[in-house]
Amino acid sequence: MHALRRTPEIDLDGQWDFQLLDAPDAPITDVWKTVDVPSLWTLQEEGDRPHYTNVVMPFDEVPPHIPAHNPTGVYRRTVEFSPTPDRRIILHVGAAEGLLQVYVNGRPAGVSSDSHLAAEFDVTDLLHDETNTFELRVSKWSAATYLEDQDQWWQSGLSRSVFLYSVPQIRLADLDVVADWDPSTALGSLRVTVATEGLAHLDDTGWQVRIETLGEISAAPVAARIPPQTPPVLPQDRSNRSEPLIPPDTMDLLSETAADMALPADKRATGDAIRKHLRPVQRAGTATFALDELDVPPWTAETPHLEGLLVQLVAPTGEVVDETHTRVGYRRVRIEGRNLLVNGRRILIQGVNRHDVDPRTGRVLSRETMLAELSLLKRFNVNAIRTAHYPNDPVFLDLCDEIGFYVVDEADIEGHAFLTALPGDSRYLPEFVERVSRMVLRDRNHPSVITWSLGNETGYGPNHDAAAAWIRAADPTRPVHYEGAITVDWHGGHAATDIVCPMYPSFASIEAYAADPRGDRPLIMCEYAYSQGNSTGGLADYWALIETLPGIQGGFIWEFKDHALDPDGDGTYRYGGDFGEQPNDGVTMLNGLVFPDLTPKPAFLEARGLFSPIRVSATAEEVRSGTFTLRNRQTFSSISGYTMELRVEADGGPHDPVTIPTPDLAPGQETAIGIPASLREQLADDAALALTVTIRTRHSTLWAQAGTEVAIEQVRLPRAPKPLTSSPRHVAKAPSDGVLTHPLLRRAPSLSLWRALTDNDSSFPLDNRFVRTGFFELTPTDVQMDKREGAVIVTTQYKAAFGDEVVHRRTITALGDADWVLHETVELPEVEETLRVGMEFELGEEFDRVRWTGLGPWENYPDRCASALLGTWESSIDDLAVPYILPQENGTRGAVTALELSGPTGKVRTRHAAPLHMNVSRFSIAELEAAAHWWELPRNATTVVHLDVAHRGVGTGALGPDTRPWHRLSGHHYDWQWRLTIER
């Protein structure tokens, strides 16, 4: 492995002949089909489909044994070309999912077993003139498969590009660049080590390496071989008295110097000279450079400044025989105490975990796809990526360098199913070290890579310590990361991790670590805020701790993107089990902040707001008096790269926006901002709801056009309760039977205590907590009527599924035809907690639009609403839904005081004495719970409306903390009022 990037001379991507065998030793037939490379056969071949497991292996064996049924893809291609004389021909296979065996013209060229790093083969001696046949055999299973048990689809094929390139006999072999930036001097330094091939055996090379960077050219000789160090030969001639060759007692000096004994000056000098000869020296065939006091801007994720570096190998004749180009970012990564520092400053990791996944092509990704993903992440203020759980394509790291991301580069090691056995299994020791070292050798020149990771969920043992030791010796410029080393003890595992990097910690454990004097490393969560389905509740609570506690520096949300596949491109997303595979882990893969097509989920909008580069804060009094506070949350940049737009939200809708000048505010600083007079007048109105500040990019970049919205900050104003009737009016007669009827009302409002269970609600850690209430089924057992002046009181007793009694009392006051004020009280039995308390009603097919005053415009829940906006919003009813691939509770908006549904034949309005949670949907709870995929839901035209006085948070309980206690519904008495008006 090396860090050089070679240019393809013969591109082998495209069509190859292919056949799928049952096993590596099965005979190859004459029946071939044509496939594209790169591609995965599991997305095309019925004989071997995608298989999803999270922890368990997809076969019943133990390491290092593999099953007899071992699908093997044979790729064959004949290429017309003649090798160039005196040059070596290298076959580059970017990545092969499985065990790769390479044959050229029927002769073996080599084997590779790491599915996510390139393999290169010198095939020069196997080539013929003019016509050459390449055969790549990929076996799905091997002993190395046990180290690739990541939480993802098991797939197979050639997932990255294949090409040929040629190099001279004497050539560049590797490049090691350390571009440091000293924050105390604001100057950079450059250390470059260039390795060559074909010169290390020479006593005097006469060759040199030339580098050009920052407008300067430097040259250095290629080091010659070092003669073996041998003791002097004592003279055997006794005819003359010989002179002493070494001082007396020389053999004792090495140990005495090492022991730091007090020695005479002459002995100390001799001992130091001996030690000098034992120190490592420049390796033969290499050239080294040291450039200091360089006036160069530093690289950070906020300011990703890169400089070009040209490296040339120059023959004694002056001819340039080989060269390479790379881009260099000057930056320093250090851990000091409990702080991870970049260029001397403490950063916050606003990160995500990211897999290689595309719904159509699996782990085959184009540069365009990678750029689209990174651009979206950047626009949502994510600044860090963990390459879960394997090295990514070098093109991906190039883009991270250019766009600006901090990267935890993770080795392709996960032995989840055998995590207690593999890290101590000496048979796997070479594979551990090789996978880690090859990653480092390939990626060490990327400034975006700030941490090396030893892999994921493979327990902890001596194999990890060995790999970490190799990294620390080979690259002392970056820290080492491994969660398994601290899983059972956050204060242990120092041999394998420089960072405390837990998974899904509780809030209390983070607070405890911050307060513990034993804490000697930064805590950066390698996985947190588990986002399966309708989830990611509590993200704001995490960030309240991260931004206030010492030693807590952020983390990586699990995860960026849903893994569902859509090989046919028809929108029928598939998850575990949908290809008939057994065993499988179902929907566990659907835990992204974005859908497979990169559409952001509401949870990602929550993260965007929390990660905003600018924070706005103020009290209502301060805003109404004309000021708010602006804080620059960035670490290295002023906020001059953004524009700011202010508007006032009101009951009747938003006022026109006003653009204000952006101050040149330094990182971490804050300042008071004056609000324009026109907005102050609007804020003084009783109808004002909030001051909204929209933040946009000022300049166009690779990842966003100028004017792209990156965050919306808001100061909400308090809302006084409003009476449900604005003025005295004639009170109509309430319905004598207590039933609300109207032609537009398909089902009258009735009590609802259940929601279509989210993935968290139904997860193992919550242990059927909500099912045990029996509230999924409410059967009326008794209805009592009580008529009073101007009102009807209806008391309904319900029996839940397991016999518990629920009492609902409604007081109906009619204000006119189809215009009622409803006072609801609910008494719940002694159950642990429930999911919602509210009313459900259904409208006919006439409605298509919705307008509400409350939190929006996107879906929000009590524990995931920090970035939601208070205002008056409009939408189509269909667009309110969030199409989680596994249907579940979705689309709720909180703090709603007014709702209007409209269509060609009428309007339905509700007003609420106190804010309620609103859900307007085309689907009933039963329909959501019955469907296994969103695309299986019926195409309804009716409208189901929920108005809840209380709604449980969503939490992250499937893997991580449940919703906080104050977002759980453990009360037994609920009381609220609302008004329902229907107009035709």
mmCIF file of N, CA and C in Angstrom, residues 470-552:
data_model
loop_
_atom_site.group_PDB
_atom_site.id
_atom_site.type_symbol
_atom_site.label_atom_id
_atom_site.label_comp_id
_atom_site.label_asym_id
_atom_site.label_seq_id
_atom_site.Cartn_x
_atom_site.Cartn_y
_atom_site.Cartn_z
ATOM 1 N N TRP A 470 1.497 0.084 16.332
ATOM 2 C CA TRP A 470 2.056 0.338 14.999
ATOM 3 C C TRP A 470 1.705 1.756 14.554
ATOM 4 N N ILE A 471 0.447 2.175 14.755
ATOM 5 C CA ILE A 471 0.039 3.517 14.335
ATOM 6 C C ILE A 471 0.859 4.573 15.063
ATOM 7 N N ARG A 472 0.985 4.420 16.365
ATOM 8 C CA ARG A 472 1.663 5.458 17.145
ATOM 9 C C ARG A 472 3.123 5.613 16.729
ATOM 10 N N ALA A 473 3.748 4.523 16.310
ATOM 11 C CA ALA A 473 5.122 4.616 15.826
ATOM 12 C C ALA A 473 5.175 5.183 14.414
ATOM 13 N N ALA A 474 4.225 4.780 13.579
ATOM 14 C CA ALA A 474 4.267 5.197 12.175
ATOM 15 C C ALA A 474 3.742 6.613 11.969
ATOM 16 N N ASP A 475 2.763 7.032 12.773
ATOM 17 C CA ASP A 475 2.171 8.360 12.603
ATOM 18 C C ASP A 475 1.836 8.963 13.965
ATOM 19 N N PRO A 476 2.817 9.572 14.619
ATOM 20 C CA PRO A 476 2.551 10.178 15.930
ATOM 21 C C PRO A 476 1.805 11.504 15.849
ATOM 22 N N THR A 477 1.392 11.925 14.649
ATOM 23 C CA THR A 477 0.740 13.228 14.500
ATOM 24 C C THR A 477 -0.760 13.174 14.722
ATOM 25 N N ARG A 478 -1.315 11.993 14.867
ATOM 26 C CA ARG A 478 -2.763 11.867 15.048
ATOM 27 C C ARG A 478 -3.062 10.936 16.224
ATOM 28 N N PRO A 479 -4.172 11.185 16.931
ATOM 29 C CA PRO A 479 -4.569 10.256 17.995
ATOM 30 C C PRO A 479 -5.210 8.992 17.428
ATOM 31 N N VAL A 480 -5.296 7.978 18.290
ATOM 32 C CA VAL A 480 -5.910 6.689 17.960
ATOM 33 C C VAL A 480 -7.246 6.596 18.683
ATOM 34 N N HIS A 481 -8.203 5.969 18.023
ATOM 35 C CA HIS A 481 -9.589 5.898 18.515
ATOM 36 C C HIS A 481 -10.046 4.453 18.441
ATOM 37 N N TYR A 482 -10.633 3.961 19.542
ATOM 38 C CA TYR A 482 -11.287 2.650 19.479
ATOM 39 C C TYR A 482 -12.247 2.512 20.642
ATOM 40 N N GLU A 483 -13.532 2.375 20.322
ATOM 41 C CA GLU A 483 -14.560 2.310 21.352
ATOM 42 C C GLU A 483 -14.458 1.059 22.207
ATOM 43 N N GLY A 484 -14.079 -0.072 21.591
ATOM 44 C CA GLY A 484 -14.030 -1.313 22.351
ATOM 45 C C GLY A 484 -13.093 -1.257 23.542
ATOM 46 N N ALA A 485 -12.082 -0.392 23.489
ATOM 47 C CA ALA A 485 -11.106 -0.317 24.582
ATOM 48 C C ALA A 485 -11.685 0.308 25.832
ATOM 49 N N ILE A 486 -12.798 1.063 25.705
ATOM 50 C CA ILE A 486 -13.365 1.729 26.891
ATOM 51 C C ILE A 486 -14.802 1.279 27.159
ATOM 52 N N THR A 487 -15.257 0.244 26.466
ATOM 53 C CA THR A 487 -16.659 -0.171 26.598
ATOM 54 C C THR A 487 -17.048 -0.436 28.046
ATOM 55 N N VAL A 488 -16.193 -1.125 28.791
ATOM 56 C CA VAL A 488 -16.535 -1.500 30.168
ATOM 57 C C VAL A 488 -15.854 -0.614 31.198
ATOM 58 N N ASP A 489 -14.977 0.303 30.737
ATOM 59 C CA ASP A 489 -14.279 1.179 31.679
ATOM 60 C C ASP A 489 -13.811 2.422 30.925
ATOM 61 N N TRP A 490 -14.524 3.536 31.141
ATOM 62 C CA TRP A 490 -14.162 4.772 30.447
ATOM 63 C C TRP A 490 -12.806 5.312 30.898
ATOM 64 N N HIS A 491 -12.280 4.795 31.970
ATOM 65 C CA HIS A 491 -10.983 5.266 32.454
ATOM 66 C C HIS A 491 -9.858 4.289 32.107
ATOM 67 N N GLY A 492 -10.169 3.274 31.310
ATOM 68 C CA GLY A 492 -9.169 2.284 30.910
ATOM 69 C C GLY A 492 -8.878 2.339 29.427
ATOM 70 N N GLY A 493 -8.221 1.278 28.953
ATOM 71 C CA GLY A 493 -7.991 1.121 27.520
ATOM 72 C C GLY A 493 -7.029 2.104 26.899
ATOM 73 N N HIS A 494 -6.121 2.683 27.692
ATOM 74 C CA HIS A 494 -5.218 3.699 27.152
ATOM 75 C C HIS A 494 -4.313 3.151 26.053
ATOM 76 N N ALA A 495 -4.019 1.868 26.074
ATOM 77 C CA ALA A 495 -3.117 1.311 25.060
ATOM 78 C C ALA A 495 -3.719 1.373 23.666
ATOM 79 N N ALA A 496 -5.049 1.430 23.567
ATOM 80 C CA ALA A 496 -5.692 1.344 22.261
ATOM 81 C C ALA A 496 -6.527 2.563 21.888
ATOM 82 N N THR A 497 -6.724 3.504 22.807
ATOM 83 C CA THR A 497 -7.491 4.692 22.425
ATOM 84 C C THR A 497 -7.033 5.898 23.217
ATOM 85 N N ASP A 498 -6.894 7.017 22.503
ATOM 86 C CA ASP A 498 -6.546 8.295 23.118
ATOM 87 C C ASP A 498 -7.784 9.134 23.380
ATOM 88 N N ILE A 499 -8.938 8.599 23.025
ATOM 89 C CA ILE A 499 -10.212 9.300 23.161
ATOM 90 C C ILE A 499 -11.204 8.375 23.852
ATOM 91 N N VAL A 500 -11.959 8.906 24.786
ATOM 92 C CA VAL A 500 -13.077 8.165 25.352
ATOM 93 C C VAL A 500 -14.243 8.329 24.368
ATOM 94 N N CYS A 501 -14.595 7.221 23.720
ATOM 95 C CA CYS A 501 -15.502 7.311 22.562
ATOM 96 C C CYS A 501 -16.658 6.325 22.718
ATOM 97 N N PRO A 502 -17.535 6.548 23.695
ATOM 98 C CA PRO A 502 -18.596 5.573 23.966
ATOM 99 C C PRO A 502 -19.689 5.588 22.914
ATOM 100 N N MET A 503 -20.514 4.529 22.969
ATOM 101 C CA MET A 503 -21.704 4.429 22.140
ATOM 102 C C MET A 503 -22.944 4.655 22.995
ATOM 103 N N TYR A 504 -23.816 5.550 22.539
ATOM 104 C CA TYR A 504 -25.155 5.739 23.096
ATOM 105 C C TYR A 504 -25.158 5.921 24.613
ATOM 106 N N PRO A 505 -24.279 6.790 25.131
ATOM 107 C CA PRO A 505 -24.239 6.950 26.592
ATOM 108 C C PRO A 505 -25.472 7.676 27.111
ATOM 109 N N SER A 506 -25.780 7.439 28.362
ATOM 110 C CA SER A 506 -26.861 8.169 29.008
ATOM 111 C C SER A 506 -26.379 9.586 29.312
ATOM 112 N N PHE A 507 -27.328 10.465 29.524
ATOM 113 C CA PHE A 507 -26.987 11.840 29.870
ATOM 114 C C PHE A 507 -26.266 11.885 31.219
ATOM 115 N N ALA A 508 -26.716 11.062 32.132
ATOM 116 C CA ALA A 508 -26.095 11.058 33.460
ATOM 117 C C ALA A 508 -24.651 10.593 33.396
ATOM 118 N N SER A 509 -24.346 9.630 32.536
ATOM 119 C CA SER A 509 -22.965 9.133 32.461
ATOM 120 C C SER A 509 -22.031 10.199 31.900
ATOM 121 N N ILE A 510 -22.516 11.001 30.969
ATOM 122 C CA ILE A 510 -21.697 12.086 30.424
ATOM 123 C C ILE A 510 -21.411 13.115 31.516
ATOM 124 N N GLU A 511 -22.440 13.467 32.261
ATOM 125 C CA GLU A 511 -22.233 14.415 33.357
ATOM 126 C C GLU A 511 -21.255 13.862 34.381
ATOM 127 N N ALA A 512 -21.349 12.566 34.657
ATOM 128 C CA ALA A 512 -20.442 11.958 35.634
ATOM 129 C C ALA A 512 -18.997 12.002 35.143
ATOM 130 N N TYR A 513 -18.777 11.718 33.867
ATOM 131 C CA TYR A 513 -17.409 11.752 33.342
ATOM 132 C C TYR A 513 -16.835 13.164 33.401
ATOM 133 N N ALA A 514 -17.663 14.152 33.069
ATOM 134 C CA ALA A 514 -17.188 15.534 33.094
ATOM 135 C C ALA A 514 -16.778 15.955 34.497
ATOM 136 N N ALA A 515 -17.450 15.398 35.515
ATOM 137 C CA ALA A 515 -17.160 15.781 36.898
ATOM 138 C C ALA A 515 -16.090 14.924 37.547
ATOM 139 N N ASP A 516 -15.676 13.832 36.889
ATOM 140 C CA ASP A 516 -14.751 12.874 37.504
ATOM 141 C C ASP A 516 -13.303 13.329 37.313
ATOM 142 N N PRO A 517 -12.558 13.533 38.399
ATOM 143 C CA PRO A 517 -11.160 13.983 38.264
ATOM 144 C C PRO A 517 -10.267 12.959 37.579
ATOM 145 N N ARG A 518 -10.715 11.707 37.459
ATOM 146 C CA ARG A 518 -9.906 10.703 36.756
ATOM 147 C C ARG A 518 -9.958 10.873 35.248
ATOM 148 N N GLY A 519 -10.929 11.629 34.753
ATOM 149 C CA GLY A 519 -11.065 11.821 33.312
ATOM 150 C C GLY A 519 -9.842 12.521 32.744
ATOM 151 N N ASP A 520 -9.109 11.844 31.881
ATOM 152 C CA ASP A 520 -7.857 12.404 31.362
ATOM 153 C C ASP A 520 -7.828 12.456 29.843
ATOM 154 N N ARG A 521 -8.979 12.208 29.205
ATOM 155 C CA ARG A 521 -9.049 12.243 27.749
ATOM 156 C C ARG A 521 -10.360 12.897 27.332
ATOM 157 N N PRO A 522 -10.402 13.466 26.124
ATOM 158 C CA PRO A 522 -11.677 14.022 25.657
ATOM 159 C C PRO A 522 -12.697 12.917 25.443
ATOM 160 N N LEU A 523 -13.960 13.233 25.707
ATOM 161 C CA LEU A 523 -15.054 12.305 25.436
ATOM 162 C C LEU A 523 -15.748 12.766 24.162
ATOM 163 N N ILE A 524 -15.685 11.929 23.138
ATOM 164 C CA ILE A 524 -16.344 12.178 21.856
ATOM 165 C C ILE A 524 -17.103 10.917 21.500
ATOM 166 N N MET A 525 -18.411 10.990 21.497
ATOM 167 C CA MET A 525 -19.243 9.810 21.291
ATOM 168 C C MET A 525 -19.080 9.295 19.864
ATOM 169 N N CYS A 526 -18.643 8.056 19.722
ATOM 170 C CA CYS A 526 -18.483 7.520 18.363
ATOM 171 C C CYS A 526 -19.836 7.192 17.741
ATOM 172 N N GLU A 527 -20.838 6.938 18.560
ATOM 173 C CA GLU A 527 -22.204 6.758 18.081
ATOM 174 C C GLU A 527 -23.148 7.277 19.161
ATOM 175 N N TYR A 528 -24.141 8.066 18.745
ATOM 176 C CA TYR A 528 -25.156 8.540 19.684
ATOM 177 C C TYR A 528 -26.355 9.027 18.870
ATOM 178 N N ALA A 529 -27.412 9.413 19.577
ATOM 179 C CA ALA A 529 -28.628 9.928 18.925
ATOM 180 C C ALA A 529 -29.110 8.963 17.848
ATOM 181 N N TYR A 530 -29.323 7.727 18.239
ATOM 182 C CA TYR A 530 -29.748 6.671 17.324
ATOM 183 C C TYR A 530 -31.027 7.075 16.595
ATOM 184 N N SER A 531 -30.991 7.041 15.267
ATOM 185 C CA SER A 531 -32.026 7.688 14.465
ATOM 186 C C SER A 531 -32.866 6.721 13.657
ATOM 187 N N GLN A 532 -33.191 5.575 14.237
ATOM 188 C CA GLN A 532 -34.019 4.596 13.523
ATOM 189 C C GLN A 532 -35.474 5.037 13.522
ATOM 190 N N GLY A 533 -36.043 5.132 12.314
ATOM 191 C CA GLY A 533 -37.437 5.526 12.202
ATOM 192 C C GLY A 533 -37.661 6.938 12.713
ATOM 193 N N ASN A 534 -38.800 7.155 13.336
ATOM 194 C CA ASN A 534 -39.135 8.457 13.914
ATOM 195 C C ASN A 534 -38.463 8.529 15.277
ATOM 196 N N SER A 535 -37.309 9.160 15.326
ATOM 197 C CA SER A 535 -36.444 9.038 16.495
ATOM 198 C C SER A 535 -35.650 10.323 16.690
ATOM 199 N N THR A 536 -34.452 10.171 17.281
ATOM 200 C CA THR A 536 -33.494 11.258 17.513
ATOM 201 C C THR A 536 -34.014 12.266 18.525
ATOM 202 N N GLY A 537 -34.933 11.841 19.397
ATOM 203 C CA GLY A 537 -35.340 12.716 20.481
ATOM 204 C C GLY A 537 -34.204 12.900 21.471
ATOM 205 N N GLY A 538 -34.099 14.090 22.020
ATOM 206 C CA GLY A 538 -33.068 14.365 23.021
ATOM 207 C C GLY A 538 -31.763 14.884 22.459
ATOM 208 N N LEU A 539 -31.686 15.132 21.156
ATOM 209 C CA LEU A 539 -30.437 15.651 20.592
ATOM 210 C C LEU A 539 -30.073 16.994 21.215
ATOM 211 N N ALA A 540 -31.055 17.834 21.440
ATOM 212 C CA ALA A 540 -30.792 19.126 22.072
ATOM 213 C C ALA A 540 -30.274 18.954 23.489
ATOM 214 N N ASP A 541 -30.733 17.924 24.192
ATOM 215 C CA ASP A 541 -30.240 17.674 25.546
ATOM 216 C C ASP A 541 -28.769 17.270 25.523
ATOM 217 N N TYR A 542 -28.393 16.432 24.542
ATOM 218 C CA TYR A 542 -26.975 16.101 24.396
ATOM 219 C C TYR A 542 -26.145 17.368 24.199
ATOM 220 N N TRP A 543 -26.623 18.244 23.321
ATOM 221 C CA TRP A 543 -25.811 19.412 22.991
ATOM 222 C C TRP A 543 -25.809 20.455 24.098
ATOM 223 N N ALA A 544 -26.806 20.450 24.942
ATOM 224 C CA ALA A 544 -26.748 21.309 26.126
ATOM 225 C C ALA A 544 -25.597 20.883 27.030
ATOM 226 N N LEU A 545 -25.334 19.572 27.099
ATOM 227 C CA LEU A 545 -24.203 19.075 27.888
ATOM 228 C C LEU A 545 -22.880 19.315 27.168
ATOM 229 N N ILE A 546 -22.857 19.043 25.873
ATOM 230 C CA ILE A 546 -21.612 19.179 25.115
ATOM 231 C C ILE A 546 -21.098 20.611 25.173
ATOM 232 N N GLU A 547 -22.001 21.569 25.084
ATOM 233 C CA GLU A 547 -21.575 22.964 25.009
ATOM 234 C C GLU A 547 -21.322 23.594 26.373
ATOM 235 N N THR A 548 -21.516 22.843 27.445
ATOM 236 C CA THR A 548 -21.327 23.431 28.775
ATOM 237 C C THR A 548 -20.372 22.643 29.665
ATOM 238 N N LEU A 549 -20.137 21.366 29.397
ATOM 239 C CA LEU A 549 -19.336 20.544 30.305
ATOM 240 C C LEU A 549 -17.895 20.420 29.822
ATOM 241 N N PRO A 550 -16.948 20.410 30.746
ATOM 242 C CA PRO A 550 -15.544 20.231 30.357
ATOM 243 C C PRO A 550 -15.282 18.810 29.870
ATOM 244 N N GLY A 551 -14.433 18.698 28.847
ATOM 245 C CA GLY A 551 -14.008 17.383 28.372
ATOM 246 C C GLY A 551 -14.988 16.682 27.460
ATOM 247 N N ILE A 552 -16.151 17.275 27.185
ATOM 248 C CA ILE A 552 -17.159 16.665 26.321
ATOM 249 C C ILE A 552 -17.133 17.427 24.998
#
